[in-house]
Coordinates of C-alpha atoms in Angstrom, one line a residue:
M186 CA 17.2 26.4 -5.7
S187 CA 16.7 24.5 -2.4
G188 CA 13.6 22.6 -1.5
S189 CA 14.6 22.3 2.1
T190 CA 11.4 23.8 3.5
I191 CA 9.2 21.1 1.9
T192 CA 7.8 18.5 4.3
P193 CA 9.5 15.2 3.4
W194 CA 7.6 12.2 2.1
V195 CA 8.7 8.7 2.8
V196 CA 6.7 6.1 0.9
G197 CA 7.3 2.3 1.0
N198 CA 6.8 0.5 -2.3
W199 CA 6.1 -3.1 -1.5
K200 CA 5.9 -4.2 -5.1
M201 CA 4.6 -7.8 -5.5
N202 CA 5.1 -8.5 -1.8
P203 CA 4.3 -9.8 0.9
M204 CA 1.7 -12.4 1.7
Q205 CA -1.4 -11.1 3.5
A206 CA -0.4 -12.4 7.0
N207 CA 3.0 -10.7 6.7
A208 CA 1.4 -7.5 5.6
Q209 CA -0.9 -7.5 8.6
Q210 CA 2.0 -8.2 10.9
W211 CA 3.9 -5.3 9.3
V212 CA 1.1 -2.9 10.1
E213 CA 0.9 -4.1 13.7
D214 CA 4.7 -3.7 14.1
F215 CA 4.9 -0.3 12.4
T216 CA 2.0 1.2 14.2
Q217 CA 3.5 0.1 17.5
L218 CA 6.8 1.8 16.6
L219 CA 4.8 5.0 15.8
K220 CA 3.0 4.7 19.1
E221 CA 6.3 4.4 21.0
Q222 CA 7.9 7.3 19.2
V223 CA 5.6 9.5 17.2
I224 CA 6.7 10.9 13.8
D225 CA 4.7 14.1 13.5
S226 CA 2.9 14.4 10.1
Q227 CA 4.2 18.0 9.9
S228 CA 7.7 16.6 10.0
C229 CA 7.3 13.7 7.5
R230 CA 4.4 12.4 5.4
I231 CA 4.5 8.6 5.5
G232 CA 2.8 6.2 3.0
V233 CA 2.9 2.6 2.0
A234 CA 2.0 1.1 -1.5
P235 CA 0.9 -2.5 -1.0
T236 CA -0.4 -4.8 -3.7
T237 CA -3.8 -4.1 -5.1
L238 CA -5.2 -7.1 -3.2
A239 CA -4.1 -5.6 0.1
L240 CA -4.9 -1.9 -0.5
L241 CA -8.2 -1.8 1.3
N242 CA -7.1 -4.1 4.1
I243 CA -4.0 -2.1 4.8
K244 CA -6.0 1.2 4.6
D245 CA -8.5 -0.2 7.1
Q246 CA -5.7 -1.4 9.5
L247 CA -3.9 1.9 9.3
K248 CA -7.0 3.7 10.6
N249 CA -5.8 2.7 14.1
S250 CA -2.4 4.3 13.7
S251 CA -1.5 7.2 16.0
V252 CA -0.1 9.0 12.9
D253 CA -1.8 9.4 9.5
V254 CA -0.2 6.9 7.1
M255 CA -1.2 7.2 3.5
T256 CA -2.2 4.2 1.4
V257 CA -0.8 4.4 -2.1
A258 CA -1.8 2.4 -5.2
Q259 CA 1.2 1.0 -7.1
D260 CA -0.4 1.7 -10.5
V261 CA -3.6 2.8 -12.2
S262 CA -5.4 2.0 -15.5
R263 CA -4.9 4.2 -18.6
M264 CA -8.7 3.7 -19.0
A265 CA -11.0 6.1 -17.2
G266 CA -14.2 5.4 -15.3
T267 CA -15.7 1.9 -15.5
G268 CA -16.2 -0.5 -18.4
A269 CA -15.0 -3.7 -20.1
Y270 CA -11.3 -3.5 -19.2
T271 CA -10.6 -6.9 -17.5
G272 CA -7.9 -6.8 -14.9
D273 CA -7.6 -3.0 -14.7
I274 CA -8.5 -0.6 -11.9
S275 CA -9.3 3.0 -12.9
A276 CA -8.5 6.2 -11.0
E277 CA -12.2 6.7 -10.3
L278 CA -12.4 3.3 -8.7
L279 CA -9.4 4.0 -6.5
K280 CA -10.9 7.4 -5.4
D281 CA -14.2 5.7 -4.8
S282 CA -12.5 3.3 -2.4
G283 CA -10.7 6.1 -0.5
I284 CA -7.4 5.7 -2.1
D285 CA -6.0 9.2 -2.8
Y286 CA -2.4 8.5 -4.0
V287 CA -0.9 6.5 -6.8
L288 CA 2.6 5.7 -8.2
I289 CA 2.9 6.2 -11.9
G290 CA 6.0 5.6 -14.2
H291 CA 8.1 3.3 -12.0
S292 CA 10.9 1.8 -14.1
E293 CA 9.6 -1.7 -13.6
R294 CA 6.3 -0.6 -15.2
R295 CA 8.2 1.1 -18.0
E296 CA 10.7 -1.7 -18.7
I297 CA 8.7 -4.9 -18.0
F298 CA 5.2 -3.8 -18.8
G299 CA 5.9 -1.4 -21.7
D300 CA 4.5 1.8 -20.1
H301 CA 5.7 4.3 -22.7
P302 CA 5.1 8.0 -22.4
Q303 CA 1.7 8.0 -24.1
I304 CA 0.4 5.3 -21.7
L305 CA 1.9 7.2 -18.7
N306 CA 0.3 10.4 -19.9
A307 CA -3.1 8.7 -20.1
K308 CA -2.7 7.3 -16.5
I309 CA -1.6 10.7 -15.2
K310 CA -4.4 12.6 -16.8
N311 CA -7.0 10.2 -15.5
A312 CA -5.4 10.1 -12.0
L313 CA -5.3 13.9 -11.7
S314 CA -8.8 14.3 -13.1
A315 CA -10.1 11.9 -10.5
G316 CA -8.5 13.9 -7.7
L317 CA -5.6 11.6 -7.0
T318 CA -2.1 12.8 -6.0
V319 CA 0.5 11.3 -8.4
I320 CA 4.0 10.2 -7.3
Y321 CA 5.6 10.2 -10.7
C322 CA 8.8 8.1 -11.1
V323 CA 11.8 9.1 -13.3
G324 CA 15.3 7.7 -13.7
E325 CA 18.1 6.7 -16.0
S326 CA 19.7 3.4 -16.8
L327 CA 23.4 2.6 -16.1
E328 CA 24.1 2.8 -19.8
Q329 CA 22.5 6.3 -20.1
R330 CA 24.4 7.5 -17.0
E331 CA 27.7 6.2 -18.4
A332 CA 27.0 7.9 -21.7
G333 CA 26.5 11.2 -20.0
Q334 CA 22.8 11.3 -20.8
A335 CA 21.3 11.0 -17.2
E336 CA 20.2 14.6 -16.8
A337 CA 18.7 14.8 -20.3
V338 CA 16.8 11.5 -19.9
V339 CA 15.3 12.5 -16.5
L340 CA 14.4 16.0 -17.6
Q341 CA 12.7 14.6 -20.7
Q342 CA 10.7 12.2 -18.6
I343 CA 9.4 15.2 -16.7
C344 CA 8.7 17.2 -19.8
D345 CA 6.8 14.2 -21.2
I346 CA 4.0 14.8 -18.7
A347 CA 3.7 18.6 -19.1
A348 CA 1.2 18.3 -21.9
V349 CA -1.4 16.6 -19.7
V350 CA -0.9 18.3 -16.3
E351 CA -3.0 21.4 -16.0
T352 CA -1.5 24.5 -14.3
E353 CA -3.5 24.0 -11.1
Q354 CA -2.7 20.2 -11.0
W355 CA 1.0 20.5 -10.5
K356 CA 0.4 20.9 -6.8
N357 CA -0.8 17.2 -6.9
I358 CA 2.4 15.9 -8.4
V359 CA 5.3 14.5 -6.4
I360 CA 8.5 13.4 -8.3
A361 CA 10.4 10.3 -7.3
Y362 CA 13.9 10.1 -8.8
E363 CA 15.1 6.5 -9.0
P364 CA 18.2 5.7 -10.9
I365 CA 17.4 2.3 -12.5
W366 CA 20.8 0.9 -11.8
A367 CA 20.3 1.5 -8.0
I368 CA 16.9 -0.2 -7.7
G369 CA 17.2 -3.4 -5.8
T370 CA 20.9 -3.7 -6.5
G371 CA 22.3 -2.5 -3.1
K372 CA 24.0 0.3 -5.1
T373 CA 23.0 3.9 -4.2
A374 CA 23.8 7.1 -5.9
S375 CA 26.2 9.0 -3.7
P376 CA 24.4 11.8 -1.7
A377 CA 26.3 14.3 -3.8
D378 CA 25.2 12.7 -7.1
A379 CA 21.6 12.4 -5.9
Q380 CA 21.5 16.0 -4.7
N381 CA 22.9 17.2 -8.0
M382 CA 20.2 15.4 -10.0
H383 CA 17.5 16.6 -7.6
A384 CA 18.7 20.1 -8.1
K385 CA 18.5 19.7 -11.9
I386 CA 15.0 18.3 -11.6
R387 CA 14.0 21.3 -9.5
E388 CA 15.5 23.7 -12.1
G389 CA 13.5 21.9 -14.8
L390 CA 10.3 22.0 -12.8
I391 CA 10.6 25.7 -12.1
Q392 CA 10.8 26.3 -15.8
I393 CA 7.6 24.3 -16.3
T394 CA 5.5 25.4 -13.4
S395 CA 5.3 27.9 -10.6
E396 CA 4.8 25.0 -8.2
G397 CA 8.3 23.8 -9.0
K398 CA 9.9 25.3 -6.0
N399 CA 7.4 23.6 -3.7
T400 CA 7.3 20.2 -5.4
A401 CA 8.6 17.3 -3.2
I402 CA 11.3 15.3 -5.0
L403 CA 11.9 11.9 -3.5
Y404 CA 15.0 9.7 -3.9
G405 CA 14.6 6.0 -4.5
G406 CA 17.2 3.3 -5.1
S407 CA 18.4 1.0 -2.3
V408 CA 17.4 3.5 0.4
K409 CA 18.0 2.0 3.8
P410 CA 18.6 3.1 7.5
E411 CA 22.3 3.2 6.9
N412 CA 22.2 5.9 4.2
A413 CA 18.9 7.7 5.1
V414 CA 20.5 10.3 7.4
E415 CA 23.0 11.4 4.8
L416 CA 20.4 11.5 2.0
A417 CA 18.0 13.4 4.2
A418 CA 20.6 16.1 4.8
C419 CA 20.6 17.0 1.1
P420 CA 18.6 20.2 0.6
D421 CA 16.7 19.1 -2.6
I422 CA 16.0 15.5 -1.5
N423 CA 12.6 15.8 0.1
G424 CA 12.1 12.2 1.1
A425 CA 12.4 8.7 -0.2
L426 CA 10.6 6.1 -2.2
V427 CA 11.7 2.9 -0.4
G428 CA 11.7 -0.5 -1.9
G429 CA 13.1 -3.6 -0.2
A430 CA 13.8 -1.9 3.1
S431 CA 10.1 -0.9 3.4
L432 CA 9.2 -4.5 3.9
D433 CA 10.8 -4.4 7.3
A434 CA 8.7 -2.3 9.7
K435 CA 11.7 -1.2 11.8
S436 CA 13.9 -0.3 8.9
F437 CA 11.1 1.7 7.3
Y438 CA 10.4 3.5 10.6
Q439 CA 14.1 4.4 10.9
I440 CA 14.2 5.8 7.4
A441 CA 11.0 7.9 8.1
H442 CA 12.5 9.1 11.4
A443 CA 15.7 10.1 9.6
F444 CA 13.8 12.4 7.2
A445 CA 11.5 13.7 9.9
Q446 CA 14.6 14.7 11.9
S447 CA 16.1 16.5 8.9
K448 CA 13.2 19.1 8.7

């Protein structure tokens, strides 16, 4: 079932980049590009996920943008509220600071930092309970794909969170499909392969929730201006979670423009 009527999302995941001065310059450059040629928020929802250190500075700078640009946290604590949890930031603290969106389940969090399903479920439950919108990342490794397990792995990752997402909360879930073998490698799943997986994800979502047909499913994995138009043309690819290319304001603008034009 096509999700082509869904407003696309294009979100830049800056990961552990850049230095503060470069982040400030990025905002100046990007807001200037938006001023010169507006991307209507009805055509594409745009967001950036800076480091925790930069979240509030970037949010404050983006207030001057001619277009609403979401500020997205890269992660959230599995612990709720406040307390003696050194180094963590809870969903409630994010919400209190005006941050309404968060990435959860990125493969780097899963693989490097050990975020297994139980931890991810705690994060998602807390985030949704605090009123955040969750961009939940799923994806398979190269070994899993070559073994023919890609669809099963990705659908299981979606099923993993079903136990903690209440019926009315699914409207606050966005899915980001990122094949691990395509993240930061320069390799990209072909548009046909990406569309096929996105269609399978949508089928799975529809079996879990009535919101499945309306859920935005983003593609991530070496998205760049050169492949954005072709990816945006796929009916079940409702946007992009952009890594390295999002650190360049012009490249990120071009990707957002490509998806805005596809609507």
